Short mmCIF file of C-alpha atoms and ligand atoms in Angstrom, two decimals:
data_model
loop_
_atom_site.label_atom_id
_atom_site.label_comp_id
_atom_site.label_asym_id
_atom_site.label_seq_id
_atom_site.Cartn_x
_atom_site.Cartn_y
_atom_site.Cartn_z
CA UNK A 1 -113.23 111.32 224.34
CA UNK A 2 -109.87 110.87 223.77
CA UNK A 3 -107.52 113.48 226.32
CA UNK A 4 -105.77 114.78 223.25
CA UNK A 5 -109.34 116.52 221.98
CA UNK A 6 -110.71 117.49 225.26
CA UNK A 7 -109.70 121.24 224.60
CA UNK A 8 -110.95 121.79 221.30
CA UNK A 9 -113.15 123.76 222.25
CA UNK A 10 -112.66 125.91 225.80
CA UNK A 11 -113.13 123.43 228.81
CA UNK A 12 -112.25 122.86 232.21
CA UNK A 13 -110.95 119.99 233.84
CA UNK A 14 -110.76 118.98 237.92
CA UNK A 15 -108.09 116.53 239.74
CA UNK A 16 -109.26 114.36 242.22
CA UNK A 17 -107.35 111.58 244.72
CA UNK A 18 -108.75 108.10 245.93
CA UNK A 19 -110.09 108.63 249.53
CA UNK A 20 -109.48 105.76 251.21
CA UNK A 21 -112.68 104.74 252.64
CA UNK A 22 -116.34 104.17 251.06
CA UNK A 23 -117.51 107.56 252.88
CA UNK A 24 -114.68 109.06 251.25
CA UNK A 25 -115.87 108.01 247.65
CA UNK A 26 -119.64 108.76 248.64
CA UNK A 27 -118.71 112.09 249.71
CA UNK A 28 -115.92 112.61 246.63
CA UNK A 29 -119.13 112.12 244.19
CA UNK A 30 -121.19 114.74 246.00
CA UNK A 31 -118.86 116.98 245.40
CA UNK A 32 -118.56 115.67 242.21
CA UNK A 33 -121.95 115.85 241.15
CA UNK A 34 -121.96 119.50 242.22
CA UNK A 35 -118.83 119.98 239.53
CA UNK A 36 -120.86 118.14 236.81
CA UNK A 37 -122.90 121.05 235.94
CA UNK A 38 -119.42 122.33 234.70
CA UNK A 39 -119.44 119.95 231.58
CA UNK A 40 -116.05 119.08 232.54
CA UNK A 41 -113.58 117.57 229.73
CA UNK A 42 -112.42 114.69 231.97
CA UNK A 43 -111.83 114.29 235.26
CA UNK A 44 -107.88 113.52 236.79
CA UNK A 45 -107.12 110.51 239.07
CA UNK A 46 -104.16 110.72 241.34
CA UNK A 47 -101.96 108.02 241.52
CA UNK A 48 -100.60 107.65 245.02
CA UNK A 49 -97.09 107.99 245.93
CA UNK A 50 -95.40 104.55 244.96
CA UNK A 51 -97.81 103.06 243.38
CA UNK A 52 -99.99 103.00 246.78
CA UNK A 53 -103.38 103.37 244.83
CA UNK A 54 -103.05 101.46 241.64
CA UNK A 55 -106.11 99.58 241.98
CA UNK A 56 -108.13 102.59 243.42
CA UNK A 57 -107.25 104.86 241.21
CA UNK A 58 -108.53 102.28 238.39
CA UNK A 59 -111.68 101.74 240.42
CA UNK A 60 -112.45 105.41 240.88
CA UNK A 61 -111.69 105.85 237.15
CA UNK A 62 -114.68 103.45 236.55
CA UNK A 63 -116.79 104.88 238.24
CA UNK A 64 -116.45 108.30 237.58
CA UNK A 65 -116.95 106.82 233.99
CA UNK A 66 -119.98 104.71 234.77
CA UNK A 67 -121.83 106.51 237.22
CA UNK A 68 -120.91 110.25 235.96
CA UNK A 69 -120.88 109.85 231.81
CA UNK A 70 -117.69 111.66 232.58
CA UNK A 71 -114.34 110.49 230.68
CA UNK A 72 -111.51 109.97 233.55
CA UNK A 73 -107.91 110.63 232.93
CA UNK A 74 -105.85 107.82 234.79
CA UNK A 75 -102.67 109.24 236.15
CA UNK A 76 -99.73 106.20 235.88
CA UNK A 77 -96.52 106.56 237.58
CA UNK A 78 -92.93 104.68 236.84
CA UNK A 79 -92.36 103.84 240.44
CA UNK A 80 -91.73 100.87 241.22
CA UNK A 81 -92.86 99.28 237.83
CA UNK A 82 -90.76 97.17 235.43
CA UNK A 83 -91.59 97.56 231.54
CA UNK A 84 -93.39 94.25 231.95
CA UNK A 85 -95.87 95.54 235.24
CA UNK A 86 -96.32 98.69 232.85
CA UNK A 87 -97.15 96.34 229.96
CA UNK A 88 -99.72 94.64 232.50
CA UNK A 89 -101.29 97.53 233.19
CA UNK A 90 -101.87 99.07 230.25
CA UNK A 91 -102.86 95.69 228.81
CA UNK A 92 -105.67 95.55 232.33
CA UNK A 93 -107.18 99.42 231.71
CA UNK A 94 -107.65 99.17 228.07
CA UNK A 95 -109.79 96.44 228.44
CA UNK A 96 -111.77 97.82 230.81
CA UNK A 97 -111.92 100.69 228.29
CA UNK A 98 -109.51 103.43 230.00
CA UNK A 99 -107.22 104.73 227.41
CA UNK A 100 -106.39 107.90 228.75
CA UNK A 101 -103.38 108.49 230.62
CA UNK A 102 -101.52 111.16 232.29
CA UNK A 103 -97.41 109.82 232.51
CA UNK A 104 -95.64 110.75 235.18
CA UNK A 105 -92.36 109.83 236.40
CA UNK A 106 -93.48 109.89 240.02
CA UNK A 107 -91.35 110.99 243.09
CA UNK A 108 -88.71 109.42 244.98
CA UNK A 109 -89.85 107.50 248.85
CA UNK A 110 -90.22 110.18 251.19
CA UNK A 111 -86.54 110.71 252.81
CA UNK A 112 -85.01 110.06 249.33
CA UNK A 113 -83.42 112.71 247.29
CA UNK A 114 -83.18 110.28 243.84
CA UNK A 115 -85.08 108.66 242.18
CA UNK A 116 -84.06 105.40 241.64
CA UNK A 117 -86.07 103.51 238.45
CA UNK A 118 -87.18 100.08 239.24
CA UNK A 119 -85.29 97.58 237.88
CA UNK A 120 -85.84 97.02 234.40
CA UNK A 121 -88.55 100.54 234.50
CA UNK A 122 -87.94 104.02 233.12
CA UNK A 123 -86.09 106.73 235.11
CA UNK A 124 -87.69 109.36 233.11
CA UNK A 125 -91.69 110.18 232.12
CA UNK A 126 -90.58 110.18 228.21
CA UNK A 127 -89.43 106.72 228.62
CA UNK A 128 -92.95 105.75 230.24
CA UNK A 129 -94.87 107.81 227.30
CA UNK A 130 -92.87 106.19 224.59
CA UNK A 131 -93.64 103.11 225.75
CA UNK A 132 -97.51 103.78 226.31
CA UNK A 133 -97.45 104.98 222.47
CA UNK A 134 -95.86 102.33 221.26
CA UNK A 135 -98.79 100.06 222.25
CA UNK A 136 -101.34 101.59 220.55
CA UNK A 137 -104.73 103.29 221.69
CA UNK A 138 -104.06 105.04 224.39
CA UNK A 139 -103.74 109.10 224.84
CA UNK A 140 -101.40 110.48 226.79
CA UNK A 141 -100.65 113.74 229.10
CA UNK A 142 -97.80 115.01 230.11
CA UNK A 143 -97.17 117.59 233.43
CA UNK A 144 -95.29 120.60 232.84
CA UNK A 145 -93.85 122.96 235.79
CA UNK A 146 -93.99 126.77 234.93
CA UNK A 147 -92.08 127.33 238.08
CA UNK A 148 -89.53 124.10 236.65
CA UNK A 149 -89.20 120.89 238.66
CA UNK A 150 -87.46 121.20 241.61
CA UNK A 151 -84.80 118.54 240.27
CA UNK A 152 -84.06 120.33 236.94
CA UNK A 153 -81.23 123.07 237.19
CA UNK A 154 -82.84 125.22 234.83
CA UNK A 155 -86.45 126.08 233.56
CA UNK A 156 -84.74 125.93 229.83
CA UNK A 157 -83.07 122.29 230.42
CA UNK A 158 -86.63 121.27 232.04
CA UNK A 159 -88.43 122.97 229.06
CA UNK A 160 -85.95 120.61 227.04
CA UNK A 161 -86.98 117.49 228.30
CA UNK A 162 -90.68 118.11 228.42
CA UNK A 163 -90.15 118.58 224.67
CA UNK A 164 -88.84 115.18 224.82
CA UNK A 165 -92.30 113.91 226.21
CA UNK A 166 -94.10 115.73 223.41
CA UNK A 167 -91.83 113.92 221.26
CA UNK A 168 -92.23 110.71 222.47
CA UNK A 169 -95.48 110.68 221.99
CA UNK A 170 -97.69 113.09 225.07
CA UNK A 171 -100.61 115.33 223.24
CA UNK A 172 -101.32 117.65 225.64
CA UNK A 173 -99.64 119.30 228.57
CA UNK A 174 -101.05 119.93 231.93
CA UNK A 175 -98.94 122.33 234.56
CA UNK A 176 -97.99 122.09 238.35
CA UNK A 177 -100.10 124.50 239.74
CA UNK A 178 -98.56 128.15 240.12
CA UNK A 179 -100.05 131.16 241.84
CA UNK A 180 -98.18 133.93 239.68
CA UNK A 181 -99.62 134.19 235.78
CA UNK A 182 -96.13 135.96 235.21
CA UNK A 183 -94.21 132.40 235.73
CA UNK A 184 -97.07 130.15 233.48
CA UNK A 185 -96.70 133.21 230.74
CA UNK A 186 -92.92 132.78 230.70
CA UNK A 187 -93.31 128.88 230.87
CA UNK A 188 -95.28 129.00 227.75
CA UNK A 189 -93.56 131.57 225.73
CA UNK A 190 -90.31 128.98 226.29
CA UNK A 191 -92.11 126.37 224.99
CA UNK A 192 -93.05 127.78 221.83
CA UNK A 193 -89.67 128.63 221.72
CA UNK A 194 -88.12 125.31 221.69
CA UNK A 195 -91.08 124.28 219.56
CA UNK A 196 -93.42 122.33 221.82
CA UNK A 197 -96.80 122.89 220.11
CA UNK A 198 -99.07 120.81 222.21
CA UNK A 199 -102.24 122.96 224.56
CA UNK A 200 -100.55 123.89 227.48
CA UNK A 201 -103.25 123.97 230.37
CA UNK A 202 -102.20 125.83 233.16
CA UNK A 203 -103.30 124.29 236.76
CA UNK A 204 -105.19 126.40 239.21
CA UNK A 205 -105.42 125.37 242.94
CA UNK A 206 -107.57 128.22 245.26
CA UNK A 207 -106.12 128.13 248.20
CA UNK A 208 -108.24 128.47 250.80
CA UNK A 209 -107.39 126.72 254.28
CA UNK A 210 -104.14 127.85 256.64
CA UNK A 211 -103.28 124.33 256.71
CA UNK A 212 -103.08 124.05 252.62
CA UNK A 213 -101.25 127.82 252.77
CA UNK A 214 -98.70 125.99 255.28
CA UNK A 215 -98.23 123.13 253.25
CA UNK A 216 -97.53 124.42 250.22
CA UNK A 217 -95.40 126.93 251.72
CA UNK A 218 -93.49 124.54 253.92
CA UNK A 219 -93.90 121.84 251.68
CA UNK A 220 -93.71 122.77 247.99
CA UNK A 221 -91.48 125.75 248.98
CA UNK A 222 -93.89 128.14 247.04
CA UNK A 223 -93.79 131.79 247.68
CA UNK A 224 -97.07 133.39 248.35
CA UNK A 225 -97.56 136.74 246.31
CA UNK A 226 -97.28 139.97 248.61
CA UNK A 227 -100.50 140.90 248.03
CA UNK A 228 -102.26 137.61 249.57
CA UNK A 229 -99.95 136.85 252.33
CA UNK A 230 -100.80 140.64 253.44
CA UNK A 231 -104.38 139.82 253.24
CA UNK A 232 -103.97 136.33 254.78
CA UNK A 233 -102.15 137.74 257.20
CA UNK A 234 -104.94 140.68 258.00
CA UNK A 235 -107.75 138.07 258.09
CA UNK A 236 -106.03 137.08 261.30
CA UNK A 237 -107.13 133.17 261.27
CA UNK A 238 -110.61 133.91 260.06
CA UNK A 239 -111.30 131.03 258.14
CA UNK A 240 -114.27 132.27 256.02
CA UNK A 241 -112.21 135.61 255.16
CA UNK A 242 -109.23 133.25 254.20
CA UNK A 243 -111.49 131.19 251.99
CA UNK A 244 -112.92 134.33 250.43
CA UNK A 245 -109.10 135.48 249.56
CA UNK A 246 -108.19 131.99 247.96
CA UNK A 247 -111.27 132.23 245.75
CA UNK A 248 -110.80 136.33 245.25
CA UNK A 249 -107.10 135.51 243.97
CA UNK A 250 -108.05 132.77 242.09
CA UNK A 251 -110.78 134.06 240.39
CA UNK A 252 -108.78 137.10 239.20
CA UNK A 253 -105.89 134.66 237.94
CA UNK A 254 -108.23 133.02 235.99
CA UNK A 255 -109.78 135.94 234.30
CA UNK A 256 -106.57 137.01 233.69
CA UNK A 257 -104.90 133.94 231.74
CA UNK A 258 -108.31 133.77 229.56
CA UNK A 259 -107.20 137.08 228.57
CA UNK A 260 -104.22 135.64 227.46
CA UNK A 261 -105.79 133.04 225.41
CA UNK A 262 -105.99 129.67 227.02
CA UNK A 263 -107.13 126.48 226.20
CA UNK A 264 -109.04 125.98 229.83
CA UNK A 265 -108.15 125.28 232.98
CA UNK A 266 -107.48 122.58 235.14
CA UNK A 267 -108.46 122.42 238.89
CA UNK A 268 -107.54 121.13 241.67
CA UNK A 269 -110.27 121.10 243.92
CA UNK A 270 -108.65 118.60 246.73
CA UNK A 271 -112.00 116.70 246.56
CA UNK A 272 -113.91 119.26 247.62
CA UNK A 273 -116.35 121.76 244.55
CA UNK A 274 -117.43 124.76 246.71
CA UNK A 275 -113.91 127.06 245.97
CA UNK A 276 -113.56 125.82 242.19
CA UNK A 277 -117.60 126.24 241.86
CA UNK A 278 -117.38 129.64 243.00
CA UNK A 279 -114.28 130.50 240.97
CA UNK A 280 -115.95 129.11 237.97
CA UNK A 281 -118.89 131.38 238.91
CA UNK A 282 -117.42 134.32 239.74
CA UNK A 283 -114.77 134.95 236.92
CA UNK A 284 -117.79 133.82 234.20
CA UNK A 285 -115.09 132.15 232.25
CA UNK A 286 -117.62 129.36 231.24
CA UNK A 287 -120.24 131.85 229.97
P1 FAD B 301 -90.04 113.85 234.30
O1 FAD B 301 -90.67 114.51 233.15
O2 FAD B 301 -89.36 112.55 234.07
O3 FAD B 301 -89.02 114.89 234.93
C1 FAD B 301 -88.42 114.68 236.21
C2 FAD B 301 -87.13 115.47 236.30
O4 FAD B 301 -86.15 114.86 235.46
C3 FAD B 301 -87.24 116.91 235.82
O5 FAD B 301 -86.39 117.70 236.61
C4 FAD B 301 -86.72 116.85 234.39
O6 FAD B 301 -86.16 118.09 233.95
C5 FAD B 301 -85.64 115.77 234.51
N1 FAD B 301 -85.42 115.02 233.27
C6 FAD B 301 -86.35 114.53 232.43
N2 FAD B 301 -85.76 113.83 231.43
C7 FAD B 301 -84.42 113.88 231.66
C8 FAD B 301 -83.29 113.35 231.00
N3 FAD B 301 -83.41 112.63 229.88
N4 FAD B 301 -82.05 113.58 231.52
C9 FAD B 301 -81.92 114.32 232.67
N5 FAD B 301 -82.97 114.85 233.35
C10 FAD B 301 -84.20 114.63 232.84
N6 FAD B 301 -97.04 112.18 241.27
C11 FAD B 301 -97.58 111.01 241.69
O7 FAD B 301 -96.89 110.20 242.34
N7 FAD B 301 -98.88 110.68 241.40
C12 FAD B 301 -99.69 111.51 240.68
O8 FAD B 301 -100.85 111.20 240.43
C13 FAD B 301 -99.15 112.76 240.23
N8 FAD B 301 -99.89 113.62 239.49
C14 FAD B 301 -99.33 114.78 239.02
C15 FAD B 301 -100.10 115.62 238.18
C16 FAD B 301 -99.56 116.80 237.68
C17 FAD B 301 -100.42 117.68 236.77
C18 FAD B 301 -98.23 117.18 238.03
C19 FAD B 301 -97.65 118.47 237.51
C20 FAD B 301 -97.46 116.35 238.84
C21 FAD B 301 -97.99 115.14 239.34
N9 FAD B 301 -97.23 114.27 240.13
C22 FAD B 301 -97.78 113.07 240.56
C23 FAD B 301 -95.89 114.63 240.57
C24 FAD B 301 -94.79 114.08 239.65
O9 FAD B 301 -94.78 112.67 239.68
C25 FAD B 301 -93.45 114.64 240.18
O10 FAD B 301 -93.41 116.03 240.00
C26 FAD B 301 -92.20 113.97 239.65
O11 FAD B 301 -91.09 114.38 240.45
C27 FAD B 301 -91.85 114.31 238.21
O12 FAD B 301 -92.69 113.71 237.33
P2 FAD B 301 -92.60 114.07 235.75
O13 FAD B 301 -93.51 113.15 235.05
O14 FAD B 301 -92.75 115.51 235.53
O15 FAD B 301 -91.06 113.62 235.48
#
């Protein structure tokens, strides 16, 4: 299935990273096979800061093709990678039959504020997609950030120049995960606005451990909504009561944005299915 026809019809999709050793990948496609029953459209690979995972994130691709029946959606990165490496690589993955490719432009090295394009790369993602559609066969993803990308100065100039990866070429547009529908309904009524007509699919992450709630907080900078910080706060380190809040909120978030008519929903389960199972499950927005 090619990426750009994986929403046709309602769907959901999941992200997953290389682990780094073989009990990591036997205990990835448990999870996995607990997700299958989900029918999902494709699953994500990461591609690890740098390029770290290039030939892990081609080898899980494979097998979550081979062994699962289920179509993977390579994630490629312009870090460190001249137009010629790119060339390589898409020349390497379409033989082995993987044509379906989410474009990033990656992030700067850790300590970095710029990012700095290899020499002879692309300093933006539309570069990268523009290229990947000018060689034929593949389809291609873009990521979108309802809550805008830290670097851009504005959600409307970001809005602008994911309208330039639509237009160079990306078919469908998957978004940074948020935790407040408010900011993905916004996001989406500015792209129609500057014309962007690709499916938007809005990312959903439960979160569900203190150390993933201090992360993205510390991290990613995200705010958590008054509500759930009250009730994180309440559960007192409980770590059951704080999973049962992540999936609670997540659950209602997703009921909510099928109200307001989306495509699907991609997850990001962190490698792990019971908090996107139960999700799933409990907001019936598969039945
Ligand atoms: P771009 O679309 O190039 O945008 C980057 C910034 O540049 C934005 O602020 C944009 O507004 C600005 N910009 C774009 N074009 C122009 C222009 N012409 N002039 C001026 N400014 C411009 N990272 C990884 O390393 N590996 C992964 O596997 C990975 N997976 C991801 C999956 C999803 C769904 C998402 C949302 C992000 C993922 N990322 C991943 C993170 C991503 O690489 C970073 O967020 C990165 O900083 C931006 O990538 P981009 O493709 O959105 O960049």
């Amino acid at each position: 299935m090619q990426i750009r026809n994986a929403f046709d019809k309602f769907a959901v999709s999941f992200e997953v990273f290389p682990p780094k050793t073989e009990t990591g990948i036997d205990n990835l496609f448990y999870e996995l096979s607990l997700l299958k029953k989900f029918n999902p459209a494709y699953v994500s690979v990461t591609y690890g800061a740098g390029g770290s995972t290039r030939e892990k994130t081609i080898d899980l691709s494979m097998k979550i093709k081979e062994s699962l029946s289920i179509e993977p959606l390579m994630h490629f990165t312009c870090v460190g990678n001249s137009k010629s490496e790119v060339a390589e690589h898409l020349e390497k993955v379409k033989t082995l039959g993987l044509t379906n490719i989410l474009a990033l432009r990656g992030d700067p090295p850790a300590g970095s504020a710029d990012f700095i394009p290899a020499a002879d790369g692309f300093a933006y993602a539309s570069e990268l997609i523009k290229f990947i559609k000018s060689k034929n066969g593949f389809s291609i993803a873009a990521a979108g950030y309802p809550e805008k990308h830290p670097d851009a100065p504005s959600i409307e100039e970001d809005i602008r120049h994911l309208k330039e990866k639509t237009d160079a070429g990306a078919e469908i547009i998957i978004t940074q995960l948020f935790l407040e529908n408010d900011k993905f309904l916004r996001f989406r009524d500015l792209c129609v606005k500057e014309k962007i007509s690709v499916k938007i699919i809005p990312g959903i992450m439960p979160v569900v451990t203190l150390p993933q709630i201090e992360r993205m907080v510390n991290l990613s900078g995200v705010i958590l909504p008054r509500k759930m910080d009250a009730d994180i706060k309440n559960a007192d380190g409980d770590a059951e009561k704080i999973f049962q809040i992540g999936v609670d909120y997540a659950s209602t978030q997703v009921e909510n944005l099928m109200k307001e008519g989306v495509p699907g929903f991609h997850f990001y389960p962190l490698n792990k299915a019971r908090a996107i199972s139960e999700v799933i499950e409990n907001s019936g927005i598969l039945k």
